Tab-separated table of C-alpha atoms and ligand atoms in Angstrom:
chain	number	residue	atom	x	y	z
A	9	MET	CA	112.098	85.706	105.008
A	10	ASP	CA	109.622	87.927	106.877
A	11	LYS	CA	105.973	87.037	106.405
A	12	ILE	CA	102.752	89.029	106.221
A	13	ARG	CA	99.086	88.156	106.529
A	14	LEU	CA	97.269	88.791	103.267
A	15	GLY	CA	94.124	90.470	104.576
A	16	LYS	CA	91.007	88.419	105.113
A	17	THR	CA	92.310	85.583	102.954
A	18	GLY	CA	94.038	84.670	106.226
A	19	MET	CA	96.962	83.380	104.162
A	20	THR	CA	100.460	84.058	105.423
A	21	VAL	CA	102.865	84.866	102.613
A	22	SER	CA	106.422	86.122	102.244
A	23	LYS	CA	106.777	89.890	102.581
A	24	LEU	CA	108.036	89.935	99.012
A	25	GLY	CA	106.216	88.281	96.115
A	26	PHE	CA	107.025	87.454	92.515
A	27	GLY	CA	105.418	89.045	89.455
A	28	GLY	CA	105.212	86.747	86.447
A	29	ILE	CA	105.205	89.147	83.471
A	30	PRO	CA	108.920	89.218	82.511
A	31	ILE	CA	109.462	85.446	82.440
A	32	GLN	CA	107.653	85.450	79.115
A	33	ARG	CA	110.754	87.041	77.550
A	34	VAL	CA	113.328	84.419	78.428
A	35	SER	CA	113.705	80.742	77.515
A	36	GLU	CA	111.646	78.204	79.406
A	37	ASP	CA	114.726	76.875	81.230
A	38	GLU	CA	115.709	80.386	82.321
A	39	ALA	CA	112.155	81.123	83.439
A	40	VAL	CA	111.966	77.946	85.517
A	41	ALA	CA	115.395	78.689	87.025
A	42	VAL	CA	114.427	82.224	88.055
A	43	VAL	CA	111.197	81.071	89.727
A	44	GLN	CA	113.087	78.326	91.556
A	45	ARG	CA	115.684	80.859	92.712
A	46	CYS	CA	112.841	82.930	94.172
A	47	LEU	CA	111.574	79.877	96.047
A	48	GLU	CA	115.070	79.187	97.389
A	49	LEU	CA	115.217	82.742	98.703
A	50	GLY	CA	111.976	82.221	100.599
A	51	ILE	CA	109.392	83.805	98.286
A	52	THR	CA	106.079	82.055	98.665
A	53	PHE	CA	103.685	84.285	96.669
A	54	LEU	CA	103.758	83.931	92.870
A	55	ASP	CA	101.483	86.040	90.691
A	56	THR	CA	100.710	85.413	87.041
A	57	ALA	CA	97.785	85.846	84.631
A	58	ASN	CA	95.990	84.098	81.877
A	59	ALA	CA	97.056	87.018	79.668
A	60	TYR	CA	100.801	86.517	80.277
A	61	THR	CA	101.185	83.874	77.526
A	62	THR	CA	103.778	81.308	78.723
A	63	SER	CA	104.019	82.594	82.306
A	64	GLU	CA	101.512	80.236	83.921
A	65	ALA	CA	102.941	77.093	82.331
A	66	ARG	CA	106.484	78.078	83.305
A	67	ILE	CA	105.498	78.741	86.899
A	68	GLY	CA	103.654	75.416	86.914
A	69	LYS	CA	106.854	73.622	85.866
A	70	ALA	CA	108.978	75.505	88.402
A	71	ILE	CA	106.806	74.610	91.399
A	72	LYS	CA	106.453	70.894	90.628
A	73	GLY	CA	106.768	68.958	93.863
A	74	ARG	CA	106.625	72.156	95.958
A	75	ARG	CA	102.924	73.022	95.654
A	76	ARG	CA	102.328	73.216	99.382
A	77	GLU	CA	105.108	75.789	99.854
A	78	VAL	CA	103.576	78.387	97.544
A	79	VAL	CA	100.553	80.602	97.126
A	80	ILE	CA	99.597	80.890	93.459
A	81	ALA	CA	97.671	83.894	92.210
A	82	THR	CA	96.401	84.294	88.675
A	83	LYS	CA	93.713	86.334	86.922
A	84	SER	CA	91.289	86.778	84.059
A	85	THR	CA	90.447	89.882	82.048
A	86	SER	CA	87.166	88.347	80.908
A	87	ARG	CA	83.928	89.978	82.021
A	88	SER	CA	81.608	87.138	81.016
A	89	ARG	CA	80.682	83.963	82.878
A	90	GLU	CA	81.788	81.766	79.976
A	91	GLY	CA	85.046	83.670	79.551
A	92	VAL	CA	86.018	83.494	83.219
A	93	GLU	CA	85.136	79.800	83.347
A	94	ARG	CA	87.256	79.123	80.262
A	95	HIS	CA	90.182	81.157	81.632
A	96	LEU	CA	90.009	79.450	85.007
A	97	ASN	CA	90.117	76.003	83.410
A	98	MET	CA	92.952	77.116	81.152
A	99	SER	CA	94.939	78.415	84.149
A	100	LEU	CA	94.477	75.159	86.059
A	101	GLU	CA	95.667	73.237	83.035
A	102	ARG	CA	98.667	75.455	82.297
A	103	LEU	CA	99.755	75.586	85.939
A	104	GLU	CA	99.052	71.840	86.233
A	105	LEU	CA	97.207	72.411	89.486
A	106	ASP	CA	93.940	71.206	90.940
A	107	TYR	CA	93.350	74.459	92.813
A	108	ILE	CA	94.434	78.092	92.673
A	109	ASP	CA	94.940	80.038	95.889
A	110	LEU	CA	93.899	83.473	94.642
A	111	TYR	CA	91.886	84.151	91.495
A	112	GLN	CA	91.564	87.791	90.499
A	113	PHE	CA	89.446	89.859	88.147
A	114	HIS	CA	92.209	91.474	86.097
A	115	GLN	CA	92.277	95.225	85.337
A	116	VAL	CA	88.872	96.346	86.453
A	117	GLY	CA	89.355	99.845	85.122
A	118	ASP	CA	85.941	101.533	85.157
A	119	PHE	CA	82.687	101.491	87.074
A	120	LYS	CA	80.853	99.599	84.334
A	121	SER	CA	83.369	96.731	84.556
A	122	LEU	CA	83.090	96.771	88.333
A	123	GLU	CA	79.311	96.545	88.110
A	124	ILE	CA	79.628	93.561	85.749
A	125	VAL	CA	82.049	91.681	87.978
A	126	LEU	CA	79.968	92.396	91.076
A	127	ASP	CA	76.706	91.222	89.497
A	128	PRO	CA	75.792	88.105	91.496
A	129	LYS	CA	74.574	86.487	88.253
A	130	GLY	CA	77.673	87.478	86.304
A	131	PRO	CA	81.251	86.125	86.298
A	132	MET	CA	81.427	86.431	90.101
A	133	ALA	CA	78.971	83.511	90.273
A	134	VAL	CA	81.501	81.325	88.443
A	135	LEU	CA	84.209	82.183	90.966
A	136	GLU	CA	81.890	81.765	93.969
A	137	GLU	CA	80.983	78.296	92.666
A	138	ALA	CA	84.653	77.453	92.084
A	139	LYS	CA	85.405	78.629	95.616
A	140	LYS	CA	82.686	76.413	97.076
A	141	ALA	CA	84.112	73.489	95.119
A	142	GLY	CA	87.627	74.241	96.421
A	143	VAL	CA	88.990	74.933	92.933
A	144	ILE	CA	89.936	78.430	94.015
A	145	LYS	CA	90.518	79.483	97.604
A	146	HIS	CA	90.097	83.268	97.440
A	147	ILE	CA	88.815	86.001	95.112
A	148	GLY	CA	90.644	89.253	94.397
A	149	VAL	CA	90.619	92.181	92.018
A	150	THR	CA	93.231	94.307	90.257
A	151	SER	CA	92.871	97.883	89.041
A	152	HIS	CA	94.835	101.000	88.083
A	153	GLN	CA	91.953	103.340	88.801
A	154	ILE	CA	91.813	104.604	92.363
A	155	ASP	CA	88.094	105.457	92.492
A	156	VAL	CA	87.145	102.074	91.059
A	157	ALA	CA	89.570	100.338	93.429
A	158	LYS	CA	87.997	102.100	96.429
A	159	GLU	CA	84.498	100.982	95.421
A	160	ALA	CA	85.754	97.447	94.862
A	161	VAL	CA	87.235	97.343	98.365
A	162	LYS	CA	84.100	98.873	99.927
A	163	SER	CA	81.950	96.182	98.306
A	164	ASP	CA	83.642	93.625	100.597
A	165	ARG	CA	83.394	91.052	97.801
A	166	PHE	CA	87.125	90.854	97.179
A	167	GLU	CA	89.658	89.487	99.622
A	168	THR	CA	92.597	91.259	97.985
A	169	LEU	CA	93.266	94.327	95.886
A	170	MET	CA	96.224	94.644	93.535
A	171	PHE	CA	97.072	98.252	92.736
A	172	PRO	CA	100.161	100.157	91.482
A	173	PHE	CA	102.292	101.359	94.385
A	174	ASN	CA	105.794	102.783	94.435
A	175	PHE	CA	107.324	106.002	95.689
A	176	ILE	CA	106.234	107.860	92.549
A	177	THR	CA	102.797	106.309	92.124
A	178	CYS	CA	102.148	106.610	95.834
A	179	GLU	CA	98.542	107.874	95.837
A	180	ALA	CA	97.389	104.567	97.374
A	181	ALA	CA	99.072	105.445	100.675
A	182	ASP	CA	96.626	108.278	101.466
A	183	GLU	CA	93.186	106.653	101.364
A	184	LEU	CA	93.241	103.357	99.517
A	185	LEU	CA	95.599	101.514	101.825
A	186	PRO	CA	93.773	102.670	104.983
A	187	LEU	CA	90.506	101.586	103.321
A	188	CYS	CA	91.966	98.146	102.629
A	189	ARG	CA	92.956	97.932	106.298
A	190	LYS	CA	89.432	98.901	107.366
A	191	HIS	CA	87.903	96.216	105.120
A	192	ASP	CA	90.719	93.754	105.798
A	193	ALA	CA	91.495	93.391	102.087
A	194	GLY	CA	95.049	92.238	101.390
A	195	PHE	CA	97.048	94.883	99.486
A	196	ILE	CA	99.265	93.605	96.671
A	197	ALA	CA	101.552	96.271	95.209
A	198	MET	CA	102.038	95.946	91.492
A	199	LYS	CA	104.749	97.977	89.735
A	200	PRO	CA	107.037	98.427	92.771
A	201	LEU	CA	109.741	99.621	90.360
A	202	ALA	CA	107.247	101.625	88.316
A	203	GLY	CA	107.369	99.120	85.467
A	204	GLY	CA	111.172	99.229	85.321
A	205	THR	CA	111.407	103.054	85.377
A	206	LEU	CA	113.021	103.108	88.828
A	207	ASP	CA	116.463	101.584	88.814
A	208	ASN	CA	117.327	102.448	92.408
A	209	VAL	CA	116.127	99.152	93.871
A	210	THR	CA	117.260	100.015	97.401
A	211	ILE	CA	115.205	103.185	97.687
A	212	ALA	CA	112.193	101.703	95.891
A	213	PHE	CA	111.958	98.741	98.273
A	214	LYS	CA	112.955	100.585	101.445
A	215	TYR	CA	109.972	102.827	100.717
A	216	LEU	CA	107.576	99.890	100.272
A	217	PHE	CA	108.865	97.739	103.123
A	218	GLN	CA	107.884	100.506	105.557
A	219	PHE	CA	104.246	99.482	105.005
A	220	PRO	CA	103.888	96.365	107.148
A	221	ASP	CA	100.853	94.983	105.305
A	222	VAL	CA	101.823	95.662	101.682
A	223	LEU	CA	102.955	92.802	99.457
A	224	PRO	CA	105.126	94.063	96.575
A	225	ILE	CA	105.367	91.774	93.558
A	226	PRO	CA	108.269	92.911	91.375
A	227	GLY	CA	108.397	91.380	87.898
A	228	ILE	CA	111.555	89.308	87.848
A	229	GLU	CA	113.423	88.128	84.775
A	230	LYS	CA	116.917	87.292	86.065
A	231	PRO	CA	118.038	85.577	89.303
A	232	HIS	CA	120.357	88.461	90.282
A	233	GLU	CA	117.387	90.895	90.280
A	234	ILE	CA	115.582	89.052	93.034
A	235	GLY	CA	118.837	88.633	94.983
A	236	GLU	CA	119.283	92.398	95.051
A	237	ILE	CA	115.762	93.007	96.388
A	238	VAL	CA	116.019	90.277	99.017
A	239	GLN	CA	119.215	91.899	100.247
A	240	VAL	CA	117.302	95.157	100.843
A	241	LEU	CA	114.705	93.179	102.767
A	242	GLN	CA	117.346	91.577	104.953
A	243	GLU	CA	119.033	94.842	105.900
A	244	SER	CA	117.662	97.888	107.720
A	245	TRP	CA	114.770	99.548	105.853
A	246	ASP	CA	115.495	102.947	107.372
A	247	MET	CA	116.343	105.478	104.720
A	248	SER	CA	119.388	107.662	105.217
A	249	ASP	CA	119.048	111.402	104.632
A	250	ALA	CA	120.887	110.953	101.344
A	251	GLU	CA	118.399	108.282	100.233
A	252	ARG	CA	115.451	110.487	101.177
A	253	GLY	CA	116.989	113.294	99.183
A	254	GLU	CA	117.463	111.014	96.187
A	255	MET	CA	113.874	109.761	96.464
A	256	GLN	CA	112.627	113.336	96.377
A	257	ARG	CA	114.887	114.169	93.443
A	258	LEU	CA	113.495	111.201	91.484
A	259	ARG	CA	109.942	112.194	92.385
A	260	ASP	CA	110.577	115.692	91.082
A	261	GLU	CA	112.264	114.410	87.950
A	262	LEU	CA	109.834	111.628	87.025
A	263	GLY	CA	106.596	112.572	88.766
A	264	ASN	CA	105.259	114.864	86.065
A	265	LYS	CA	106.093	112.490	83.235
A	266	PHE	CA	104.892	109.301	84.780
A	267	CYS	CA	101.617	107.787	83.606
A	268	ARG	CA	99.578	106.027	86.324
A	269	ARG	CA	97.394	104.237	83.741
A	270	CYS	CA	94.281	105.555	85.461
A	271	ASP	CA	92.588	106.484	82.141
A	272	TYR	CA	91.025	109.650	83.537
A	273	CYS	CA	92.238	111.291	80.305
A	274	GLN	CA	89.753	109.308	78.219
A	275	PRO	CA	87.821	109.502	75.949
A	276	CYS	CA	90.212	110.611	73.235
A	277	THR	CA	88.480	111.951	70.142
A	278	GLN	CA	90.855	109.879	67.985
A	279	GLU	CA	90.355	106.755	70.123
A	280	ILE	CA	94.019	106.692	71.082
A	281	PRO	CA	94.561	104.329	74.051
A	282	ILE	CA	96.755	106.941	75.757
A	283	SER	CA	97.780	104.883	78.793
A	284	THR	CA	98.898	101.977	76.583
A	285	VAL	CA	101.045	104.332	74.511
A	286	MET	CA	102.482	105.893	77.664
A	287	VAL	CA	103.828	102.621	79.047
A	288	ILE	CA	105.626	101.609	75.887
A	289	SER	CA	109.161	102.005	77.232
A	290	SER	CA	108.315	99.721	80.130
A	291	ALA	CA	106.667	97.234	77.718
A	292	ILE	CA	109.795	97.301	75.521
A	293	ARG	CA	111.858	96.259	78.549
A	294	ARG	CA	109.477	93.578	79.778
A	295	LEU	CA	107.627	91.939	76.884
A	296	PRO	CA	108.722	89.457	74.234
A	297	PRO	CA	108.885	90.950	70.680
A	298	GLU	CA	105.967	88.872	69.411
A	299	ARG	CA	103.684	90.539	71.974
A	300	LEU	CA	105.169	93.979	71.571
A	301	PHE	CA	105.130	94.351	67.811
A	302	THR	CA	101.715	92.842	67.154
A	303	GLY	CA	98.289	93.273	68.723
A	304	MET	CA	97.454	95.812	71.397
A	305	PHE	CA	100.753	97.736	71.498
A	306	ALA	CA	101.254	97.900	67.730
A	307	ASP	CA	97.628	99.111	67.308
A	308	ALA	CA	98.054	101.725	70.035
A	309	MET	CA	101.230	103.097	68.473
A	310	GLU	CA	99.581	103.301	65.073
A	311	LYS	CA	96.643	105.241	66.530
A	312	ALA	CA	98.980	107.567	68.448
A	313	ALA	CA	100.133	108.973	65.122
A	314	ASN	CA	96.581	110.342	64.625
A	315	CYS	CA	96.724	112.735	67.590
A	316	THR	CA	95.271	116.095	66.552
A	317	GLU	CA	96.761	117.829	69.615
A	318	CYS	CA	93.304	118.981	70.701
A	319	GLY	CA	94.489	118.912	74.340
A	320	ASP	CA	91.204	117.563	75.816
A	321	CYS	CA	93.058	114.689	77.461
A	322	GLU	CA	95.509	117.009	79.233
A	323	GLU	CA	92.653	118.913	80.851
A	324	ARG	CA	91.414	115.646	82.342
A	325	CYS	CA	94.767	114.209	83.490
A	326	PRO	CA	94.969	114.719	87.280
A	327	TYR	CA	98.781	114.573	87.119
A	328	GLN	CA	99.096	117.326	84.500
A	329	LEU	CA	101.093	115.124	82.160
A	330	PRO	CA	102.088	116.848	78.922
A	331	ILE	CA	100.390	114.115	76.886
A	332	ARG	CA	100.708	115.925	73.545
A	333	GLU	CA	104.433	116.233	74.029
A	334	MET	CA	104.873	112.699	75.312
A	335	LEU	CA	102.969	110.758	72.635
A	336	PRO	CA	105.454	111.479	69.800
A	337	GLU	CA	108.349	110.598	72.135
A	338	MET	CA	106.726	107.238	72.830
A	339	VAL	CA	106.118	106.612	69.124
A	340	GLN	CA	109.768	107.341	68.417
A	341	CYS	CA	110.890	105.019	71.180
A	342	PHE	CA	108.672	102.235	69.752
A	343	GLN	CA	109.925	102.753	66.219
A	344	ALA	CA	113.554	102.619	67.354
A	345	ALA	CA	112.908	99.338	69.216
A	346	LYS	CA	111.142	97.914	66.158
A	347	GLN	CA	114.009	98.865	63.843
A	348	LYS	CA	116.506	97.270	66.212
A	349	TYR	CA	114.417	94.095	66.356
A	350	ASP	CA	113.964	93.938	62.553
A	351	LYS	CA	117.729	94.287	62.103
A	352	SER	CA	118.430	91.498	64.599
A	353	VAL	CA	115.999	89.192	62.767
A	354	LEU	CA	117.695	89.916	59.411
A	355	ASN	CA	121.180	89.181	60.770
B	29	SF4	S1	95.442	115.628	72.324
B	29	SF4	FE1	95.639	113.793	71.068
B	29	SF4	S2	95.587	112.141	72.544
B	29	SF4	FE2	94.736	113.928	73.573
B	29	SF4	S3	92.499	113.761	73.273
B	29	SF4	FE3	93.362	115.066	71.638
B	29	SF4	S4	93.722	113.619	69.967
B	29	SF4	FE4	93.497	112.392	71.825
B	30	SF4	S1	97.900	110.294	80.943
B	30	SF4	FE1	97.236	111.005	82.958
B	30	SF4	S2	95.047	110.571	83.034
B	30	SF4	FE2	95.886	109.426	81.303
B	30	SF4	S3	96.274	107.410	82.149
B	30	SF4	FE3	98.178	108.568	82.327
B	30	SF4	S4	98.126	109.504	84.356
B	30	SF4	FE4	96.056	108.804	83.918
């Protein structure tokens, strides 16, 4: 498989990586098998997170005896020194590793969070110490918010940036990617299939493979999914006129109903976590029921019912999404999935 250099980490990794969210949904044996299939196909970059429940432990099992072949990336959403230290230790234990190649601050979504993670006396100090001790090799950051991501890259404190990138959410191509090149930060593309919204794998990956220094990390649940993507990688990445036409058609169809999770629409007067509600159909496809129907998603869907249709959020959304129209659709979609799940449990 083709390789790329991951920015100033200096690490060379496969041009295609693996995203560890969906392996939470399947059995442990299936999860291990899918990761091992990825390794067989030449994938050397595996991304997971402390927040992805069983994902780290399953990856740890799958790579036993093959540690030196892979680059392991994981992350913490904590913004405190104690929290990051606890998460780091937990990740090492779950992955059964004595070092992690890339440790990332997960979902740095606003300037306040960025300030906290950049504070030399804050959680960054824990990671710098761990890096000196060889427990982690590199430090990265992930974000959905383009202005925050740009500042993070400009700070030169992160060796990689993970940001959403696909042919619909393609804003990164204009300024963010060139900025990463200027600062030599490795660019990891999350959501290459827009969280499962794009089912034309060929077009989605032909688009991304044109960027020679972008590392897409599709979330993979089944072995055949990775096989399909690797096939695109092995063939010509040139798009035919018909494929370009289809890409444009999909952009037109989905572009004005596709939430980038940037949170520019906040604050909502009813405290509705709009971006969480907006990604519910993707979450239904990718998450196990116990995560979907309790906690963050269940709370968000309950709050969504309180929308007063004031419209303030729509004025702030840079993509002109019809949020007031979309929220009830998302609630309906969630309720249908819940009913289906409840029925399956009863039978
Ligand atoms: S329209 Fe609904 S979601 Fe938007 S700010 Fe008003 S209450 Fe919140
Ligand atoms: S609704 Fe608009 S502003 Fe809010 S997170 Fe989605 S894309 Fe961003």
